[in-house]
Short mmCIF file of C-alpha atoms and ligand atoms in Angstrom, two decimals:
data_model
loop_
_atom_site.label_atom_id
_atom_site.label_comp_id
_atom_site.label_asym_id
_atom_site.label_seq_id
_atom_site.Cartn_x
_atom_site.Cartn_y
_atom_site.Cartn_z
CA UNK U 1 0.92 -4.77 -17.59
CA UNK U 2 3.99 -3.15 -16.07
CA UNK U 3 5.54 -2.62 -19.47
CA UNK U 4 2.38 -0.94 -20.65
CA UNK U 5 2.42 1.32 -17.66
CA UNK U 6 6.03 2.20 -18.25
CA UNK U 7 5.48 2.91 -21.88
CA UNK U 8 2.46 5.06 -21.12
CA UNK U 9 4.05 7.09 -18.42
CA UNK U 10 7.78 6.94 -18.52
CA UNK U 11 9.08 6.77 -22.08
CA UNK U 12 9.89 9.95 -23.94
CA UNK U 13 9.30 11.96 -20.82
CA UNK U 14 10.39 15.51 -20.72
CA UNK U 15 12.93 15.18 -17.91
CA UNK U 16 12.99 18.44 -16.05
CA UNK U 17 16.18 18.96 -14.18
CA UNK U 18 14.75 18.21 -10.74
CA UNK U 19 14.17 14.66 -11.97
CA UNK U 20 17.94 14.19 -12.00
CA UNK U 21 18.35 15.37 -8.41
CA UNK U 22 18.27 12.77 -5.67
CA UNK U 23 15.10 12.60 -3.55
CA UNK U 24 17.13 13.70 -0.53
CA UNK U 25 18.29 16.85 -2.34
CA UNK U 26 14.64 17.58 -3.07
CA UNK U 27 13.50 16.96 0.49
CA UNK U 28 11.46 13.92 -0.56
CA UNK U 29 11.46 10.93 1.81
CA UNK U 30 12.41 10.07 5.37
CA UNK U 31 16.13 10.28 6.16
CA UNK U 32 18.00 8.99 9.21
CA UNK U 33 16.26 7.29 12.13
CA UNK U 34 14.53 4.76 9.92
CA UNK U 35 12.46 2.28 11.90
CA UNK U 36 13.78 -1.19 11.25
CA UNK U 37 13.28 -4.67 12.57
CA UNK U 38 16.02 -7.16 13.29
CA UNK U 39 16.34 -10.88 12.80
CA UNK U 40 15.17 -11.40 16.38
CA UNK U 41 12.32 -8.85 16.53
CA UNK U 42 9.05 -10.54 17.57
CA UNK U 43 6.12 -9.94 15.24
CA UNK U 44 4.19 -8.32 18.02
CA UNK U 45 6.79 -5.54 18.32
CA UNK U 46 6.75 -5.00 14.57
CA UNK U 47 2.96 -4.65 14.55
CA UNK U 48 3.19 -2.08 17.33
CA UNK U 49 5.75 -0.12 15.36
CA UNK U 50 3.31 -0.06 12.43
CA UNK U 51 0.47 1.21 14.56
CA UNK U 52 2.36 3.73 16.69
CA UNK U 53 4.38 5.26 13.90
CA UNK U 54 1.95 4.94 11.03
CA UNK U 55 4.53 3.53 8.68
CA UNK U 56 3.61 0.81 6.26
CA UNK U 57 6.82 -1.21 6.21
CA UNK U 58 9.94 -1.97 8.22
CA UNK U 59 13.25 -2.92 6.60
CA UNK U 60 14.66 -6.11 8.14
CA UNK U 61 18.35 -5.69 8.85
CA UNK U 62 20.98 -8.28 9.68
CA UNK U 63 23.56 -8.14 12.46
CA UNK U 64 25.78 -5.93 10.31
CA UNK U 65 23.05 -3.37 9.73
CA UNK U 66 22.51 -4.41 6.12
CA UNK U 67 19.00 -4.60 4.72
CA UNK U 68 18.08 -8.17 3.83
CA UNK U 69 14.28 -8.14 3.69
CA UNK U 70 11.20 -6.06 4.44
CA UNK U 71 8.17 -6.61 6.65
CA UNK U 72 5.18 -4.71 5.28
CA UNK U 73 1.56 -4.28 6.30
CA UNK U 74 0.62 -6.62 3.51
CA UNK U 75 2.51 -9.45 5.21
CA UNK U 76 0.22 -9.13 8.20
CA UNK U 77 -2.58 -10.58 6.14
CA UNK U 78 -0.97 -13.99 6.26
CA UNK U 79 -1.13 -13.90 10.05
CA UNK U 80 -4.79 -12.99 9.88
CA UNK U 81 -5.50 -15.61 7.24
CA UNK U 82 -3.93 -18.27 9.39
CA UNK U 83 -5.72 -16.84 12.42
CA UNK U 84 -2.34 -17.07 14.05
CA UNK U 85 -3.07 -15.00 17.05
CA UNK U 86 -0.85 -17.39 18.93
CA UNK U 87 2.05 -16.74 16.58
CA UNK U 88 2.57 -13.14 17.54
CA UNK U 89 5.71 -13.98 19.49
CA UNK U 90 7.51 -15.68 16.68
CA UNK U 91 10.03 -13.40 14.99
CA UNK U 92 9.46 -11.38 11.88
CA UNK U 93 12.12 -13.38 10.11
CA UNK U 94 10.34 -16.64 10.89
CA UNK U 95 7.04 -15.21 9.65
CA UNK U 96 8.68 -14.10 6.43
CA UNK U 97 10.05 -17.53 5.66
CA UNK U 98 6.67 -18.71 4.40
CA UNK U 99 6.78 -15.99 1.86
CA UNK U 100 10.05 -16.86 0.19
CA UNK U 101 8.60 -18.69 -2.79
CA UNK U 102 6.59 -15.85 -4.26
CA UNK U 103 8.31 -12.77 -2.95
CA UNK U 104 10.51 -10.85 -5.32
CA UNK U 105 12.93 -9.50 -2.74
CA UNK U 106 13.16 -6.21 -0.92
CA UNK U 107 13.27 -3.30 -3.34
CA UNK U 108 16.08 -0.89 -2.58
CA UNK U 109 17.83 1.97 -4.30
CA UNK U 110 21.06 3.84 -3.72
CA UNK U 111 21.21 7.22 -2.04
CA UNK U 112 22.86 8.50 -5.21
CA UNK U 113 19.90 7.49 -7.44
CA UNK U 114 17.93 10.31 -9.02
CA UNK U 115 14.24 10.95 -8.42
CA UNK U 116 13.65 9.67 -11.93
CA UNK U 117 15.37 6.36 -11.18
CA UNK U 118 13.44 6.05 -7.94
CA UNK U 119 10.04 6.66 -9.57
CA UNK U 120 10.91 4.23 -12.33
CA UNK U 121 11.87 1.54 -9.83
CA UNK U 122 8.69 2.07 -7.80
CA UNK U 123 6.52 1.75 -10.90
CA UNK U 124 8.42 -1.24 -12.23
CA UNK U 125 8.27 -3.15 -8.96
CA UNK U 126 4.75 -1.90 -8.17
CA UNK U 127 5.75 -1.25 -4.58
CA UNK U 128 4.67 1.35 -2.08
CA UNK U 129 8.20 2.43 -1.16
CA UNK U 130 11.91 1.90 -1.75
CA UNK U 131 14.45 1.49 1.02
CA UNK U 132 17.38 3.79 0.30
CA UNK U 133 20.81 2.40 1.17
CA UNK U 134 24.45 3.36 0.92
CA UNK U 135 26.96 1.34 -1.12
CA UNK U 136 27.26 -1.01 1.81
CA UNK U 137 23.51 -1.87 1.90
CA UNK U 138 23.06 0.06 5.14
CA UNK U 139 19.67 1.77 5.40
CA UNK U 140 19.82 5.55 5.07
CA UNK U 141 16.24 6.44 4.13
CA UNK U 142 12.81 5.55 2.79
CA UNK U 143 11.03 7.08 -0.19
CA UNK U 144 7.38 6.15 -0.11
CA UNK U 145 4.30 7.01 -2.15
CA UNK U 146 3.23 9.19 0.77
CA UNK U 147 6.35 11.30 0.37
CA UNK U 148 5.84 11.75 -3.36
CA UNK U 149 2.21 12.66 -2.69
CA UNK U 150 3.18 15.24 -0.07
CA UNK U 151 5.68 16.72 -2.41
CA UNK U 152 3.16 16.98 -5.24
CA UNK U 153 0.58 18.71 -3.07
CA UNK U 154 2.56 20.84 -0.73
CA UNK U 155 5.09 22.58 -2.88
CA UNK U 156 4.40 22.07 -6.54
CA UNK U 157 5.76 25.57 -7.20
CA UNK U 158 8.98 25.34 -5.27
CA UNK U 159 10.72 22.95 -7.60
CA UNK U 160 14.26 23.84 -8.55
CA UNK U 161 14.18 25.18 -12.14
CA UNK E 1 2.59 -16.58 -7.36
CA UNK E 2 -0.84 -15.77 -6.04
CA UNK E 3 -1.90 -19.40 -6.28
CA UNK E 4 1.14 -20.41 -4.30
CA UNK E 5 0.32 -17.88 -1.66
CA UNK E 6 -3.24 -19.07 -1.49
CA UNK E 7 -2.24 -22.67 -1.23
CA UNK E 8 0.28 -21.88 1.47
CA UNK E 9 -1.99 -19.80 3.58
CA UNK E 10 -5.60 -20.37 2.80
CA UNK E 11 -6.28 -23.97 1.88
CA UNK E 12 -7.19 -26.43 4.59
CA UNK E 13 -7.39 -23.67 7.11
CA UNK E 14 -8.95 -24.32 10.42
CA UNK E 15 -11.84 -21.85 10.05
CA UNK E 16 -12.64 -20.59 13.49
CA UNK E 17 -16.13 -19.28 13.76
CA UNK E 18 -15.17 -15.61 13.77
CA UNK E 19 -13.93 -16.14 10.23
CA UNK E 20 -17.53 -16.61 9.17
CA UNK E 21 -18.69 -13.36 10.77
CA UNK E 22 -18.67 -10.23 8.65
CA UNK E 23 -15.91 -7.70 9.30
CA UNK E 24 -18.53 -5.21 10.50
CA UNK E 25 -19.81 -7.68 13.11
CA UNK E 26 -16.22 -8.01 14.31
CA UNK E 27 -15.61 -4.27 14.41
CA UNK E 28 -13.02 -4.50 11.63
CA UNK E 29 -12.98 -1.67 9.07
CA UNK E 30 -14.37 1.82 8.60
CA UNK E 31 -18.17 2.03 8.32
CA UNK E 32 -20.31 4.97 7.22
CA UNK E 33 -18.85 8.35 6.26
CA UNK E 34 -16.45 6.87 3.75
CA UNK E 35 -14.41 9.52 1.96
CA UNK E 36 -15.11 9.28 -1.75
CA UNK E 37 -14.36 11.23 -4.85
CA UNK E 38 -16.83 11.99 -7.63
CA UNK E 39 -16.55 12.10 -11.37
CA UNK E 40 -15.91 15.84 -11.18
CA UNK E 41 -13.50 15.94 -8.19
CA UNK E 42 -10.25 17.71 -9.14
CA UNK E 43 -7.08 15.74 -8.44
CA UNK E 44 -5.87 18.44 -6.14
CA UNK E 45 -8.84 17.90 -3.81
CA UNK E 46 -8.27 14.15 -3.83
CA UNK E 47 -4.61 14.58 -2.87
CA UNK E 48 -5.64 16.84 0.01
CA UNK E 49 -8.10 14.22 1.21
CA UNK E 50 -5.24 11.69 1.23
CA UNK E 51 -3.00 13.95 3.25
CA UNK E 52 -5.54 15.34 5.71
CA UNK E 53 -7.27 12.07 6.47
CA UNK E 54 -4.37 9.67 6.14
CA UNK E 55 -6.31 7.26 3.99
CA UNK E 56 -4.64 5.48 1.12
CA UNK E 57 -7.49 5.34 -1.37
CA UNK E 58 -10.77 6.99 -2.32
CA UNK E 59 -13.60 5.10 -4.03
CA UNK E 60 -14.79 6.97 -7.13
CA UNK E 61 -18.57 7.07 -7.23
CA UNK E 62 -20.91 7.98 -10.07
CA UNK E 63 -23.92 10.30 -9.93
CA UNK E 64 -26.06 7.51 -8.46
CA UNK E 65 -23.63 6.90 -5.61
CA UNK E 66 -22.37 3.62 -7.07
CA UNK E 67 -18.69 2.77 -6.88
CA UNK E 68 -17.14 2.63 -10.35
CA UNK E 69 -13.41 3.02 -9.71
CA UNK E 70 -10.82 3.83 -7.07
CA UNK E 71 -8.14 6.49 -6.79
CA UNK E 72 -5.26 5.24 -4.66
CA UNK E 73 -1.95 6.67 -3.51
CA UNK E 74 -0.25 4.47 -6.04
CA UNK E 75 -1.98 6.35 -8.86
CA UNK E 76 -0.28 9.53 -7.74
CA UNK E 77 3.00 8.17 -8.99
CA UNK E 78 1.86 8.64 -12.57
CA UNK E 79 1.40 12.34 -11.92
CA UNK E 80 4.87 12.52 -10.46
CA UNK E 81 6.34 10.49 -13.29
CA UNK E 82 4.83 12.82 -15.83
CA UNK E 83 5.89 15.77 -13.68
CA UNK E 84 2.36 16.95 -14.22
CA UNK E 85 2.31 19.64 -11.62
CA UNK E 86 0.17 21.58 -14.04
CA UNK E 87 -2.38 18.77 -14.21
CA UNK E 88 -3.54 19.02 -10.66
CA UNK E 89 -6.83 20.63 -11.68
CA UNK E 90 -7.88 17.91 -14.06
CA UNK E 91 -10.38 15.54 -12.51
CA UNK E 92 -9.60 12.23 -10.88
CA UNK E 93 -11.64 10.48 -13.54
CA UNK E 94 -9.58 12.03 -16.32
CA UNK E 95 -6.35 11.04 -14.57
CA UNK E 96 -7.57 7.48 -14.21
CA UNK E 97 -8.32 7.12 -17.90
CA UNK E 98 -4.64 6.55 -18.70
CA UNK E 99 -4.71 3.58 -16.44
CA UNK E 100 -7.51 1.67 -18.06
CA UNK E 101 -5.36 -0.76 -20.04
CA UNK E 102 -3.55 -2.39 -17.17
CA UNK E 103 -5.88 -1.85 -14.25
CA UNK E 104 -7.90 -4.80 -13.07
CA UNK E 105 -10.88 -2.85 -11.77
CA UNK E 106 -11.83 -1.64 -8.33
CA UNK E 107 -11.95 -4.52 -5.86
CA UNK E 108 -15.15 -4.59 -3.87
CA UNK E 109 -16.96 -7.01 -1.61
CA UNK E 110 -20.48 -7.20 -0.22
CA UNK E 111 -21.38 -6.17 3.30
CA UNK E 112 -22.65 -9.70 3.81
CA UNK E 113 -19.26 -11.29 2.96
CA UNK E 114 -17.47 -13.04 5.81
CA UNK E 115 -14.04 -12.05 7.11
CA UNK E 116 -12.73 -15.19 5.45
CA UNK E 117 -14.07 -14.11 2.06
CA UNK E 118 -12.66 -10.64 2.54
CA UNK E 119 -9.17 -11.87 3.45
CA UNK E 120 -9.23 -14.27 0.53
CA UNK E 121 -10.20 -11.50 -1.88
CA UNK E 122 -7.50 -9.18 -0.55
CA UNK E 123 -4.84 -11.85 -0.96
CA UNK E 124 -6.05 -12.88 -4.39
CA UNK E 125 -6.19 -9.35 -5.74
CA UNK E 126 -3.05 -8.30 -3.83
CA UNK E 127 -4.69 -5.04 -2.84
CA UNK E 128 -4.40 -2.90 0.25
CA UNK E 129 -8.15 -2.67 0.86
CA UNK E 130 -11.60 -3.67 -0.34
CA UNK E 131 -14.47 -1.25 -0.76
CA UNK E 132 -17.54 -2.76 0.91
CA UNK E 133 -20.85 -2.14 -0.87
CA UNK E 134 -24.49 -3.06 -0.56
CA UNK E 135 -26.34 -5.06 -3.23
CA UNK E 136 -26.77 -1.84 -5.15
CA UNK E 137 -23.01 -1.08 -5.37
CA UNK E 138 -23.37 1.82 -2.94
CA UNK E 139 -20.34 2.25 -0.67
CA UNK E 140 -20.93 1.25 2.94
CA UNK E 141 -17.41 0.69 4.25
CA UNK E 142 -13.72 0.00 3.74
CA UNK E 143 -11.71 -2.92 5.08
CA UNK E 144 -8.02 -2.17 4.78
CA UNK E 145 -4.80 -3.88 5.81
CA UNK E 146 -4.53 -1.25 8.55
CA UNK E 147 -7.80 -2.44 10.03
CA UNK E 148 -6.76 -6.09 10.01
CA UNK E 149 -3.47 -5.07 11.59
CA UNK E 150 -5.19 -3.09 14.32
CA UNK E 151 -7.46 -5.99 15.02
CA UNK E 152 -4.56 -8.44 15.26
CA UNK E 153 -2.65 -6.26 17.70
CA UNK E 154 -5.26 -4.61 19.80
CA UNK E 155 -7.62 -7.38 20.75
CA UNK E 156 -6.32 -10.75 19.79
CA UNK E 157 -8.01 -12.19 22.86
CA UNK E 158 -11.44 -10.69 22.43
CA UNK E 159 -12.43 -12.76 19.44
CA UNK E 160 -15.87 -14.30 19.59
CA UNK E 161 -15.42 -18.02 20.40
N1 AMP W 1 10.51 2.23 8.36
C1 AMP W 1 10.35 3.57 8.33
N2 AMP W 1 11.03 4.36 9.21
C2 AMP W 1 10.87 5.69 9.22
N3 AMP W 1 10.06 6.35 8.38
C3 AMP W 1 9.37 5.63 7.48
C4 AMP W 1 9.47 4.21 7.40
N4 AMP W 1 8.63 3.77 6.41
C5 AMP W 1 8.06 4.87 5.91
N5 AMP W 1 8.49 5.99 6.53
C6 AMP W 1 8.05 7.37 6.28
O1 AMP W 1 6.79 7.52 6.96
C7 AMP W 1 5.85 8.22 6.12
C8 AMP W 1 4.62 7.33 5.83
O2 AMP W 1 5.08 6.22 5.14
P1 AMP W 1 4.15 5.09 4.49
O3 AMP W 1 2.93 4.93 5.33
O4 AMP W 1 5.04 3.89 4.47
O5 AMP W 1 3.84 5.60 3.12
C9 AMP W 1 6.65 8.62 4.87
O6 AMP W 1 7.18 9.92 5.07
C10 AMP W 1 7.78 7.61 4.82
O7 AMP W 1 8.96 8.07 4.19
N1 AMP W 2 -11.91 6.33 1.71
C1 AMP W 2 -11.93 6.10 3.03
N2 AMP W 2 -12.88 6.74 3.81
C2 AMP W 2 -12.89 6.53 5.14
N3 AMP W 2 -12.06 5.72 5.78
C3 AMP W 2 -11.12 5.06 5.07
C4 AMP W 2 -11.01 5.22 3.66
N4 AMP W 2 -9.98 4.43 3.22
C5 AMP W 2 -9.48 3.84 4.31
N5 AMP W 2 -10.17 4.20 5.42
C6 AMP W 2 -9.89 3.78 6.80
O1 AMP W 2 -8.78 4.58 7.25
C7 AMP W 2 -7.83 3.78 7.98
C8 AMP W 2 -6.45 3.80 7.27
O2 AMP W 2 -6.64 3.27 5.99
P1 AMP W 2 -5.48 2.93 4.95
O3 AMP W 2 -4.40 3.97 5.13
O4 AMP W 2 -6.17 3.03 3.63
O5 AMP W 2 -5.01 1.56 5.28
C9 AMP W 2 -8.46 2.39 8.04
O6 AMP W 2 -9.20 2.28 9.25
C10 AMP W 2 -9.43 2.35 6.87
O7 AMP W 2 -10.53 1.49 7.03
#
């Protein structure tokens, strides 16, 4: 299914030059001040971050500031399914432990990756967003479907040639 | 992977009685005035609906008002991947035709389905939301991860006994 999608959309693409720029160069994505959660963040705080800031996922970072996991809106469903209203004070990391067997890992890319590489990775992993990191796995940005959408609608004519 | 998730989270659940209420009875979801697109809606209009109303998907309805497909933020990526800035006036339905080979169909549920059934269907299909319809496949509501999230955070104590 993913391979079909890739072959339909991504092979033999004309690659206009803006596709080889990084998303940051093109003004696509959120950069700096990325909302994160930590190994000791209670779930309740994470849910409030979702609601107040209208973001759909929070990178989970370790004590060295490196991204190790992600807590996304979709993960909330497991709380609801368990009716775990009493579990809202456990930490995000504890909640994510249940998930380890079927989760494919947090999807990240490097700040030096091109828009083309980023789109390809999003399609391949079928995710809503990539966490952008530096060489050291520290979070520098987020490129989400919402950002690509905004870019498509708001300035389709202002692309670099 | 889905079966594992289901077995971890959904089997042998204590099913508190609110789980057998419908989401509408519990005030979960958006009801009435659902933003939709039609067979002749241009993509550009759909993208504006996404941005202005901060929703992540639009049910596609036919001339009889029945839901036949869904246009979601994720589908926008194919426009971006093709760099089809010139395709923004084609219709949503045309854009979705490329997708037919790998897409599993729009995920809907009935307005009479319980919260439990809705959560189960969301987990099983790994989707962000279900379109809620009447017996006649007419759209009556949307239950999205955002709604379940809001419900978990905002009134965890006001559940019916
Ligand atoms: N954890 C985050 N911290 C800061 N901004 C984010 C985060 N996640 C997403 N965003 C940005 O918030 C907007 C909505 O994101 P989303 O709802 O995740 O598609 C987009 O501009 C994202 O780049
Ligand atoms: N097509 C739609 N029309 C009206 N409301 C929607 C639609 N899609 C989602 N919603 C609601 O908008 C809010 C944000 O949805 P979402 O971003 O799709 O998770 C939730 O309360 C949804 O129930």
